[in-house]
mmCIF file of C-alpha atoms in Angstrom:
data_model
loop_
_atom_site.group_PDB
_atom_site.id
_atom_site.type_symbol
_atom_site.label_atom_id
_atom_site.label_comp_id
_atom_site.label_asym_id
_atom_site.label_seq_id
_atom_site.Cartn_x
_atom_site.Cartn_y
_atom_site.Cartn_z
ATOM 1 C CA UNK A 137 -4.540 56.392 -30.460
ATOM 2 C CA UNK A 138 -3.022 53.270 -28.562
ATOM 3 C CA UNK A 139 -6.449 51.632 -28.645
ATOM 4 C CA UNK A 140 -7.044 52.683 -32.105
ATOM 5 C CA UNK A 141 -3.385 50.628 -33.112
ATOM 6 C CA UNK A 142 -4.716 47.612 -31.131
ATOM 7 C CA UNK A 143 -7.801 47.193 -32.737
ATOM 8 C CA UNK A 144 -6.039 47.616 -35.647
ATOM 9 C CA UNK A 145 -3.132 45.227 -34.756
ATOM 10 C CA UNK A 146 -5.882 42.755 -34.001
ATOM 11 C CA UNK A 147 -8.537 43.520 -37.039
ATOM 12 C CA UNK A 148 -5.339 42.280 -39.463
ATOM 13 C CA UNK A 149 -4.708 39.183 -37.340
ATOM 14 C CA UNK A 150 -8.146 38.163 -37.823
ATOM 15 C CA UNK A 151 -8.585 38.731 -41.662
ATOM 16 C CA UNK A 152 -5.594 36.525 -41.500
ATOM 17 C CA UNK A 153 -7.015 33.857 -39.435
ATOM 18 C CA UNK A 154 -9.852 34.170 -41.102
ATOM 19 C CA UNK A 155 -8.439 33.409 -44.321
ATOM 20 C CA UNK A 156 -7.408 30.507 -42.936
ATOM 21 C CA UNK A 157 -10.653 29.337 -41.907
ATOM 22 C CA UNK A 158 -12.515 29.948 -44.818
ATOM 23 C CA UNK A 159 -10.017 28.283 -47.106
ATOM 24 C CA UNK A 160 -10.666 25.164 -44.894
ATOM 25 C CA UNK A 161 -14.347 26.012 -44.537
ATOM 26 C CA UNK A 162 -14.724 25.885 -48.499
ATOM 27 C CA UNK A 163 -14.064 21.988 -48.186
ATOM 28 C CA UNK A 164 -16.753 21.659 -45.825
ATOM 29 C CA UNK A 165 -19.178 23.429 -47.516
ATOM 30 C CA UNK A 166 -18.965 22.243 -50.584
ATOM 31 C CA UNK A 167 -18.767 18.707 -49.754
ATOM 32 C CA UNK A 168 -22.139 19.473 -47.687
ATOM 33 C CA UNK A 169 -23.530 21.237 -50.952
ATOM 34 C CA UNK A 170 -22.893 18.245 -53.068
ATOM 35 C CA UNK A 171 -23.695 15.374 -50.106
ATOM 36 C CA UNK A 172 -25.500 16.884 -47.471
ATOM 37 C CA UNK A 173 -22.866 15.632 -45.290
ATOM 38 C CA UNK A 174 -20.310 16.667 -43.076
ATOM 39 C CA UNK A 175 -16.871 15.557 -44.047
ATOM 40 C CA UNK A 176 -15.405 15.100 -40.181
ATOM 41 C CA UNK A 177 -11.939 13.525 -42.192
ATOM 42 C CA UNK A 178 -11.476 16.922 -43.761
ATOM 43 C CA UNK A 179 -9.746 18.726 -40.601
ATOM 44 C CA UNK A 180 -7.038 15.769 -41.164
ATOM 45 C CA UNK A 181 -6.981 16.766 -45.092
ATOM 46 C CA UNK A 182 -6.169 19.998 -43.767
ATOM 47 C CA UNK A 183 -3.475 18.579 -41.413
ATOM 48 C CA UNK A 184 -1.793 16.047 -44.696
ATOM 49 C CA UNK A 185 -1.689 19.489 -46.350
ATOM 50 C CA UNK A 186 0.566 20.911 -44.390
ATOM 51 C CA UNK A 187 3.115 17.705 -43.645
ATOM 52 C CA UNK A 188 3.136 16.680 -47.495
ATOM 53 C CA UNK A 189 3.998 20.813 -47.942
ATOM 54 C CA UNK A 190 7.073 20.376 -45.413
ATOM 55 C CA UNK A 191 8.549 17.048 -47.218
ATOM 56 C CA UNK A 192 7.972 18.572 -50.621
ATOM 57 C CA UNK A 193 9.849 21.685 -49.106
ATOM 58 C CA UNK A 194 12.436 19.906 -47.522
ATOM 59 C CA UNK A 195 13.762 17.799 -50.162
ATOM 60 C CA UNK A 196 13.636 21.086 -52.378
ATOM 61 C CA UNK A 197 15.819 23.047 -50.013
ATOM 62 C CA UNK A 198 17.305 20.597 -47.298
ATOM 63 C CA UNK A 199 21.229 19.904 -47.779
ATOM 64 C CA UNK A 200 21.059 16.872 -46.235
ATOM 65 C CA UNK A 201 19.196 15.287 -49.139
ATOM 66 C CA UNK A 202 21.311 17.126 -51.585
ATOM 67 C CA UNK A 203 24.204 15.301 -49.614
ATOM 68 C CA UNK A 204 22.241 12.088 -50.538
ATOM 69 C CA UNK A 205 20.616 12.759 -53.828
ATOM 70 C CA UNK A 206 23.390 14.977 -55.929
ATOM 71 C CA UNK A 207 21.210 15.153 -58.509
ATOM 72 C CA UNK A 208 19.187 17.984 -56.637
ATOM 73 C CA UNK A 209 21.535 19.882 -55.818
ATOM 74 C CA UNK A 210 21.303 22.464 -58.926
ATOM 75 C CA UNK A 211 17.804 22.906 -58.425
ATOM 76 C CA UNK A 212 18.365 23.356 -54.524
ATOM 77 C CA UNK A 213 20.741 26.239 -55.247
ATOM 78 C CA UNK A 214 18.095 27.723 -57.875
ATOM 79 C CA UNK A 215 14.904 27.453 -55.089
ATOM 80 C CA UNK A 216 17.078 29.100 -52.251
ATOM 81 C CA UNK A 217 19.590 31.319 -54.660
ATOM 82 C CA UNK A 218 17.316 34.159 -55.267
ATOM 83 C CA UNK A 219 13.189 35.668 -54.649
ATOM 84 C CA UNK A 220 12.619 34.110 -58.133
ATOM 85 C CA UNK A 221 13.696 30.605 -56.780
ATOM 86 C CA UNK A 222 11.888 31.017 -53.504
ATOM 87 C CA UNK A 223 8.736 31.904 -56.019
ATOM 88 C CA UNK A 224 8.862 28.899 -57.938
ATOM 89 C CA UNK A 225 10.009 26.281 -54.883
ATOM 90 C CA UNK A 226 6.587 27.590 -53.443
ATOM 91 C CA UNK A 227 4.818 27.224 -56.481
ATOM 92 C CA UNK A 228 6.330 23.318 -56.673
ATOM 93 C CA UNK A 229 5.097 23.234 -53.135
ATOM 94 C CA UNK A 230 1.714 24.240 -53.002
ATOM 95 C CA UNK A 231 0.917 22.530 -56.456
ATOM 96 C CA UNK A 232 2.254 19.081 -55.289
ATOM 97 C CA UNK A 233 0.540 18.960 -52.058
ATOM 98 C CA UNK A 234 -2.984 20.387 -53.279
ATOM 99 C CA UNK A 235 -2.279 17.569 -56.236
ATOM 100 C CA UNK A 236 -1.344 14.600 -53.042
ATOM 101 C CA UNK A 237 -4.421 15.936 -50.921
ATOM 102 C CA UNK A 238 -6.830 16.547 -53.400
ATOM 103 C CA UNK A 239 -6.159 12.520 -54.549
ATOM 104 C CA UNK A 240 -6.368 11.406 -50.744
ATOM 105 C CA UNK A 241 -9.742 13.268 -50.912
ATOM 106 C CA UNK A 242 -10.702 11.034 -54.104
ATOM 107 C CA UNK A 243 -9.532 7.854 -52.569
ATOM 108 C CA UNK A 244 -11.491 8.604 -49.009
ATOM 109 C CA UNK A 245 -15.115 9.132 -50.936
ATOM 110 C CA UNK A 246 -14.364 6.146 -53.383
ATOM 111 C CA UNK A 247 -13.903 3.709 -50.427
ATOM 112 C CA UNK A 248 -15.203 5.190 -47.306
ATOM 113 C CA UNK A 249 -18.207 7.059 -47.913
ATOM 114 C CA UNK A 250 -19.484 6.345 -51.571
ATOM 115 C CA UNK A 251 -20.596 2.809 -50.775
ATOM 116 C CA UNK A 252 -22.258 4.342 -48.257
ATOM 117 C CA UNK A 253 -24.162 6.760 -49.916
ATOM 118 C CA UNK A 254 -27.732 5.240 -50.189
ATOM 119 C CA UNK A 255 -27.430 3.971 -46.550
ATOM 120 C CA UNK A 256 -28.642 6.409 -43.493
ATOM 121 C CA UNK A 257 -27.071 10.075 -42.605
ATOM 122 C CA UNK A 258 -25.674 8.482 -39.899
ATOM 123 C CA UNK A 259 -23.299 5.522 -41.066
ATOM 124 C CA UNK A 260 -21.230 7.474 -43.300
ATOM 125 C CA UNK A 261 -20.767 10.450 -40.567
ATOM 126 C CA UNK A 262 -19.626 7.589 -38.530
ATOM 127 C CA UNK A 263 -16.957 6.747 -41.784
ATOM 128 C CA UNK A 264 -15.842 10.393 -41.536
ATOM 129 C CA UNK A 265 -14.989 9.976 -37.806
ATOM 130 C CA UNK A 266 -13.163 6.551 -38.717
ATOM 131 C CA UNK A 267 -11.129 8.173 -41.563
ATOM 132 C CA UNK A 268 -10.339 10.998 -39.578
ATOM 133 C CA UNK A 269 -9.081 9.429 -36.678
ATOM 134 C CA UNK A 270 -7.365 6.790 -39.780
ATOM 135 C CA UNK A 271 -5.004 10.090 -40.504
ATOM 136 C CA UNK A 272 -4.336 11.363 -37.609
ATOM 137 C CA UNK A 273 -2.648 8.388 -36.077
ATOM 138 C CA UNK A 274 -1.312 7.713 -39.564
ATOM 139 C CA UNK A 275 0.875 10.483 -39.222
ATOM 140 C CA UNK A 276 1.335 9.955 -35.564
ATOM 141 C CA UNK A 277 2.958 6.855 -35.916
ATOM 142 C CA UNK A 278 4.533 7.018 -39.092
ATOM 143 C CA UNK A 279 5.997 10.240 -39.095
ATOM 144 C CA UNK A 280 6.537 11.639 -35.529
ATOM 145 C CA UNK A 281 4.487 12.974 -32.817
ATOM 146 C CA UNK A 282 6.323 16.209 -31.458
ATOM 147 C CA UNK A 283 5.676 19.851 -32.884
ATOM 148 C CA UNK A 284 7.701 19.578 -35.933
ATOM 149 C CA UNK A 285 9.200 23.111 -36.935
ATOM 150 C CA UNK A 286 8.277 24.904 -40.216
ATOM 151 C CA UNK A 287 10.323 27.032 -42.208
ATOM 152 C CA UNK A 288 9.124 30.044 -43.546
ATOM 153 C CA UNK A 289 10.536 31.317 -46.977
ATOM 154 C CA UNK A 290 8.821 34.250 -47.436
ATOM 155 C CA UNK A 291 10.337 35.680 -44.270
ATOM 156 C CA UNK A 292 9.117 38.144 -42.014
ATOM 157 C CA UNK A 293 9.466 40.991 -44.327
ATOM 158 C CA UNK A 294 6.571 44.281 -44.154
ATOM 159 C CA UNK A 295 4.662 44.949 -46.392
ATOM 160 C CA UNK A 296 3.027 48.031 -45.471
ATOM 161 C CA UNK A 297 2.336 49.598 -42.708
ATOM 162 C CA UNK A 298 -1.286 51.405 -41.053
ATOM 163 C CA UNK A 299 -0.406 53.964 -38.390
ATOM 164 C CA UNK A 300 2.053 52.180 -35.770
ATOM 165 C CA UNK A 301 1.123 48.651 -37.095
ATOM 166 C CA UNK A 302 3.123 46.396 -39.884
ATOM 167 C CA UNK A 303 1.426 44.395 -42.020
ATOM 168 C CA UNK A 304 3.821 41.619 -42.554
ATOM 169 C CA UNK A 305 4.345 40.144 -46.466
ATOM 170 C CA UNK A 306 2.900 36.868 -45.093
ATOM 171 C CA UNK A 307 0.017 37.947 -44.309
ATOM 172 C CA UNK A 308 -0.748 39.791 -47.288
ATOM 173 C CA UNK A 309 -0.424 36.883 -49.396
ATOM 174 C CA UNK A 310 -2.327 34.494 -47.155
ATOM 175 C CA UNK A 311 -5.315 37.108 -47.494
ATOM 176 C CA UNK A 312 -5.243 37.729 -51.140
ATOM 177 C CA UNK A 313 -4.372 33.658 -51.993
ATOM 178 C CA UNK A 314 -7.822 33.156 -50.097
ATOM 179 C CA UNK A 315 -9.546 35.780 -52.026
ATOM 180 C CA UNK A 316 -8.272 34.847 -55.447
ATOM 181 C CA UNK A 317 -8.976 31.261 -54.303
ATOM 182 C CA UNK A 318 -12.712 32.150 -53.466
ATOM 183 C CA UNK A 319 -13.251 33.704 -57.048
ATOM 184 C CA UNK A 320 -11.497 31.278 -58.911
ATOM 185 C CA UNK A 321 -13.876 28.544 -56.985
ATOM 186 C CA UNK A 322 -16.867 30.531 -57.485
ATOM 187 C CA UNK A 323 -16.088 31.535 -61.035
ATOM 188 C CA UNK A 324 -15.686 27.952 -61.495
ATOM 189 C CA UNK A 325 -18.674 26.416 -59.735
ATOM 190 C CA UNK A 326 -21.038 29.638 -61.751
ATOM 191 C CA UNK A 327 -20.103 29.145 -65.144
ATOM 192 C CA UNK A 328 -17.654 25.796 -65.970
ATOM 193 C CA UNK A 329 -19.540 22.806 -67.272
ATOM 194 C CA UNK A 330 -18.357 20.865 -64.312
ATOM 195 C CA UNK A 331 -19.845 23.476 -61.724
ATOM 196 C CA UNK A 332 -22.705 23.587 -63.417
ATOM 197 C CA UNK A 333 -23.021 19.635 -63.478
ATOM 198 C CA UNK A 334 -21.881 19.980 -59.742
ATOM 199 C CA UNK A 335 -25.186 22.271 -58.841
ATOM 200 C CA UNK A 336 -27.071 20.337 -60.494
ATOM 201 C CA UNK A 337 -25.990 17.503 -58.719
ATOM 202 C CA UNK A 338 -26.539 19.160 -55.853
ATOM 203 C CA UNK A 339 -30.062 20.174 -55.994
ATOM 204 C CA UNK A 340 -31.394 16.755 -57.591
ATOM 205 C CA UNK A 341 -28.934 14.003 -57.786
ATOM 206 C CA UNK A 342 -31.562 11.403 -59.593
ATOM 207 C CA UNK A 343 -32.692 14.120 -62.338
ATOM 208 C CA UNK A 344 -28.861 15.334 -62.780
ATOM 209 C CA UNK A 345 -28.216 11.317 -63.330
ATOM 210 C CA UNK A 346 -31.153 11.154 -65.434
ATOM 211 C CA UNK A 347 -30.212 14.852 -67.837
ATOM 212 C CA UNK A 348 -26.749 13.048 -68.558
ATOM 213 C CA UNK A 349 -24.586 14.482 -65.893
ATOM 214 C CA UNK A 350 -21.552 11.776 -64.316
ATOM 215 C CA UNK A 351 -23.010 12.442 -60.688
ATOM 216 C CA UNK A 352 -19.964 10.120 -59.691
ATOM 217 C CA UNK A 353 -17.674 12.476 -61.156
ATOM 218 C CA UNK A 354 -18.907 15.572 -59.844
ATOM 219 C CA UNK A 355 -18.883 14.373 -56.297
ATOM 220 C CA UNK A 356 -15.587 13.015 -57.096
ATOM 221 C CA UNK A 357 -14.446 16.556 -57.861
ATOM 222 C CA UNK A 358 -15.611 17.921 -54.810
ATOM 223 C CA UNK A 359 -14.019 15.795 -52.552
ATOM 224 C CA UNK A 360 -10.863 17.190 -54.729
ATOM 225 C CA UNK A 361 -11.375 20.677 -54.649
ATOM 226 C CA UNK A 362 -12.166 20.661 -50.806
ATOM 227 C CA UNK A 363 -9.262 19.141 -50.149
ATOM 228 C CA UNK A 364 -6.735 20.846 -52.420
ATOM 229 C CA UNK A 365 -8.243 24.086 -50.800
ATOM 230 C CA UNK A 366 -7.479 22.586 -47.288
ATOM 231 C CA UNK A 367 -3.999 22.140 -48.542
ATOM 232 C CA UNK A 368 -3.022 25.305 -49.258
ATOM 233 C CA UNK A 369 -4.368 26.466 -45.679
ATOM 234 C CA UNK A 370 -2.596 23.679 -44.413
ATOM 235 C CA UNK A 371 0.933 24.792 -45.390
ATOM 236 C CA UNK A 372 -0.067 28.598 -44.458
ATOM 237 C CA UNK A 373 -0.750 27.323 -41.416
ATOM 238 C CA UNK A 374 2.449 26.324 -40.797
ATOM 239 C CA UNK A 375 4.099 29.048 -42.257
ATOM 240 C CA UNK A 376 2.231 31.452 -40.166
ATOM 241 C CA UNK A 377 2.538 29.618 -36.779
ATOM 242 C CA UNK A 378 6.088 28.438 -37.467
ATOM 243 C CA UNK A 379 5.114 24.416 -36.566
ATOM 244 C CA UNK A 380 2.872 21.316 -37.331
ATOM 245 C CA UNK A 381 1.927 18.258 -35.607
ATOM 246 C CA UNK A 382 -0.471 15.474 -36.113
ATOM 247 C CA UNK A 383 -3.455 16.931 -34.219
ATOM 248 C CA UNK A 384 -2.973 20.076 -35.607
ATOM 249 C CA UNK A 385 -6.840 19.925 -37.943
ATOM 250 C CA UNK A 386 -8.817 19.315 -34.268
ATOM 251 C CA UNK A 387 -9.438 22.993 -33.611
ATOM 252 C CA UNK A 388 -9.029 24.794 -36.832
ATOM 253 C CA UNK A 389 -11.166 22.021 -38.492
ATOM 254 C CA UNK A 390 -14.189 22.838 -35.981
ATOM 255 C CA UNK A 391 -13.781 26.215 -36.171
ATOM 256 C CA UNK A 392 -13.654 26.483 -39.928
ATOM 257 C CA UNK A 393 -16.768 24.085 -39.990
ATOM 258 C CA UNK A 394 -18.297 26.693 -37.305
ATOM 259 C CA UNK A 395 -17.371 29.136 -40.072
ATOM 260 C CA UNK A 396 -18.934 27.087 -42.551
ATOM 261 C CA UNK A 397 -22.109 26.823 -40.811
ATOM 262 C CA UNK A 398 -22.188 30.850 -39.824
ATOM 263 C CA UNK A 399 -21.735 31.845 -43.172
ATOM 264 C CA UNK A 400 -24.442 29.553 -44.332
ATOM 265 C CA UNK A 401 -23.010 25.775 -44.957
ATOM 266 C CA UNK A 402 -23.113 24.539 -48.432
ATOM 267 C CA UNK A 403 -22.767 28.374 -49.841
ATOM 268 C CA UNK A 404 -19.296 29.369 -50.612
ATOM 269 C CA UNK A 405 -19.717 32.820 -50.554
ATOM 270 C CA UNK A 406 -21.295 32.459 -46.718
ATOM 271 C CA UNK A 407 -18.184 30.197 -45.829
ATOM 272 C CA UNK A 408 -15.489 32.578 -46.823
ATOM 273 C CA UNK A 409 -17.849 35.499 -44.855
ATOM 274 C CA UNK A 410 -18.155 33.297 -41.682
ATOM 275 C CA UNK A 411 -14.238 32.914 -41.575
ATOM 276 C CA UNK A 412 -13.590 36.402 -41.732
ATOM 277 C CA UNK A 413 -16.400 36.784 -39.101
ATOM 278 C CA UNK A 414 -14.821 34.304 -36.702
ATOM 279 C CA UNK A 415 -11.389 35.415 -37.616
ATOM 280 C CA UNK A 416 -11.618 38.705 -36.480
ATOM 281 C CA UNK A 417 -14.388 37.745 -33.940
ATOM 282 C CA UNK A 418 -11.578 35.367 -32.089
ATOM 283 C CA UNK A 419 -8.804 37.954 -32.393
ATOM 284 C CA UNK A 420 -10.901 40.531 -30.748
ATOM 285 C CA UNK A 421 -11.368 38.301 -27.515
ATOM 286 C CA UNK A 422 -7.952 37.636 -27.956
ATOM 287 C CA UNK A 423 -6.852 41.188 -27.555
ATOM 288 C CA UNK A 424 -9.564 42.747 -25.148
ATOM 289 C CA UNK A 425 -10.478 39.890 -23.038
ATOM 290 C CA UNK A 426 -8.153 36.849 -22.831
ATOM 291 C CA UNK A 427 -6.328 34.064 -25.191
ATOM 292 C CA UNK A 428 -7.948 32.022 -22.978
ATOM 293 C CA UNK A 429 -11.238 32.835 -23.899
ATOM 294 C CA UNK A 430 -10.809 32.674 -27.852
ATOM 295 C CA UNK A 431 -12.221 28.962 -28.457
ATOM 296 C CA UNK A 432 -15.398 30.270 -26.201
ATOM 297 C CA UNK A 433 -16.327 32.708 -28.352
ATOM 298 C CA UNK A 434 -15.892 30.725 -31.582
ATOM 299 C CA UNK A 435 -17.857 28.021 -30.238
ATOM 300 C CA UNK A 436 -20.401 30.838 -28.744
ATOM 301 C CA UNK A 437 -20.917 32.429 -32.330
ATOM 302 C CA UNK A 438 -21.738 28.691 -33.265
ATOM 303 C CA UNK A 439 -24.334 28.002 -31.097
ATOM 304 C CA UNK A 440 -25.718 31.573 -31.094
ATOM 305 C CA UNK A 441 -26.045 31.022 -34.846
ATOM 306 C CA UNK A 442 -27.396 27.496 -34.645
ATOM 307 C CA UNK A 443 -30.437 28.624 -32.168
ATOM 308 C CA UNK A 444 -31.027 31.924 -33.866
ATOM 309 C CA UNK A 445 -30.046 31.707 -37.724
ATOM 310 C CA UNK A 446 -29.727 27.982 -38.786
ATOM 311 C CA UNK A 447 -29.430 28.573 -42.149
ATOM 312 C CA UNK A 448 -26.326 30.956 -41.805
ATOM 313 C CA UNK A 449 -25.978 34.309 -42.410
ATOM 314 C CA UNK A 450 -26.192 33.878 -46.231
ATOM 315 C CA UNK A 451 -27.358 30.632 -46.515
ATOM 316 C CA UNK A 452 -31.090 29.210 -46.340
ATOM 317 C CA UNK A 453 -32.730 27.934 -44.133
ATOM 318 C CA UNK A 454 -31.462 23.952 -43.110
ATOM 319 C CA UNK A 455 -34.250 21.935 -43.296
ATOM 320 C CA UNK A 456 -32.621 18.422 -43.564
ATOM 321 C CA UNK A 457 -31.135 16.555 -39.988
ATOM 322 C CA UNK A 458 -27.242 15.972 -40.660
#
């Protein structure tokens, strides 16, 4: 029964981590599915996410800036007055820094990888890199470069719970915000105009250009999408773990992209799968073997899949050098 509890315990902790993965591993796979290219910067999208989430949240709740800026404080009472304020100061939250991230996304393709786009794979991979490290020391120097703590509105509240385990409210939300996320995206890409123009794009960028379709535009939408997605993990993440800090994208950015490339890069449906799968995979190792050995296994799984199954467990087959 006590074993049955810990896998349990550690099953839930990986649906949640995987949730987090895949929400970041969407942005890499559909950038690929668009580009054929890996978006290396988009770990650091992941990483603005969360700090543009904390100043939006702190001058909606802090007293110090109510001190400064009167005028906010009626609305500051309303956000932390009551569960309907918390609601909507989370709402304000999320929708500002997917809006913030999903522009930075914009602005990176227009100037660092769109003039790029005829020359070869390797030159704008090498922009990624560049932009990447760009942010991270950005926000390094510019905003500070300790563990900055994170509040946590929602609390630590249960849900529900299995057996002997609690399911915290947190959780629960961060699971079915990644699921409605995934459906709305997919719903989106299948039957919108823009996702269709968006496939198209993807499969034949010269006979999309030539049926019509703004190819500029629906690359441009990607690299907003991703992004905005990466957000919203971004500020989760922070929530869940209870800090951020300016290197926080390294790790979750390369496992989310080993996600990405497990569930089949450049298919949505296969990203969201290979976060679960390294979610839960990681937690397991966690619990049975050793924190220690986590980052092994993820990075394991990657190169299992890479020798064995290229082309992801729902994807096809990768026939193009990245």
């Amino acid at each position: 029964m006590q074993l049955a509890n810990l896998i349990l315990a550690q099953l839930i902790n990986g649906i949640t981590l995987g949730s987090l993965y895949a929400l970041i591993a969407l942005g890499y796979t559909l950038v690929y599915g668009i580009l054929l290219m890996i978006n290396f910067a988009h770990s650091e999208l992941f990483m603005s996410g969360a700090f543009v989430g904390l100043g939006v949240m702190t001058l909606l709740t802090s007293s110090s800036i109510a001190q400064k800026f009167p005028v906010l404080a009626p609305a500051q009472a309303f956000f932390t007055g009551s569960n309907v304020g918390v609601f909507f100061m989370l709402m304000i939250v999320f929708l500002v820094s997917m809006l913030v991230v999903g522009i930075m996304g914009v602005i990176i393709e227009r100037f660092a990888y769109r003039p790029l786009r005829h020359a070869p794979r390797l030159a704008p991979l090498i922009s990624a890199v560049g932009v990447s490290l760009f942010l991270q020391n950005a926000v390094l120097l510019w905003v500070s470069a300790q563990q900055i703590p994170f509040p946590n509105p929602i609390g630590n509240g249960i849900a529900f719970t299995i057996g002997t385990v609690d399911v915290s409210v947190l959780k629960v939300i961060i699971f079915v915000t990644a699921i409605v996320l995934l459906v709305a995206l997919d719903t989106f890409i299948s039957h919108s105009r823009f996702g269709k123009a968006m496939r198209a794009t993807s499969q034949d960028r010269e006979a999309a250009g030539l049926m019509g379709i703004d190819i500029n535009f629906s690359i441009m939408l990607a690299f907003f999408i991703g992004p905005a997605l990466g957000a919203v993990a971004g500020i989760f993440n922070g929530m869940y773990y209870g800090s951020i800090v300016f290197n926080m994208g390294f790790l979750p950015g390369l496992k989310a992209f080993t996600a990405a490339v497990l569930g089949g890069i450049g298919n949505l449906r296969g990203a969201m799968l290979g976060g679960f799968v390294l979610g839960i995979a990681e937690s397991l190792a966690s619990g049975f073997i050793s924190t220690g050995y986590k980052d092994v296994i993820a990075f394991a799984i990657l190169i299992l899949v890479l020798i064995f199954r290229p082309g992801g467990l729902l994807g096809e087959s990768v026939v193009e050098k990245v």
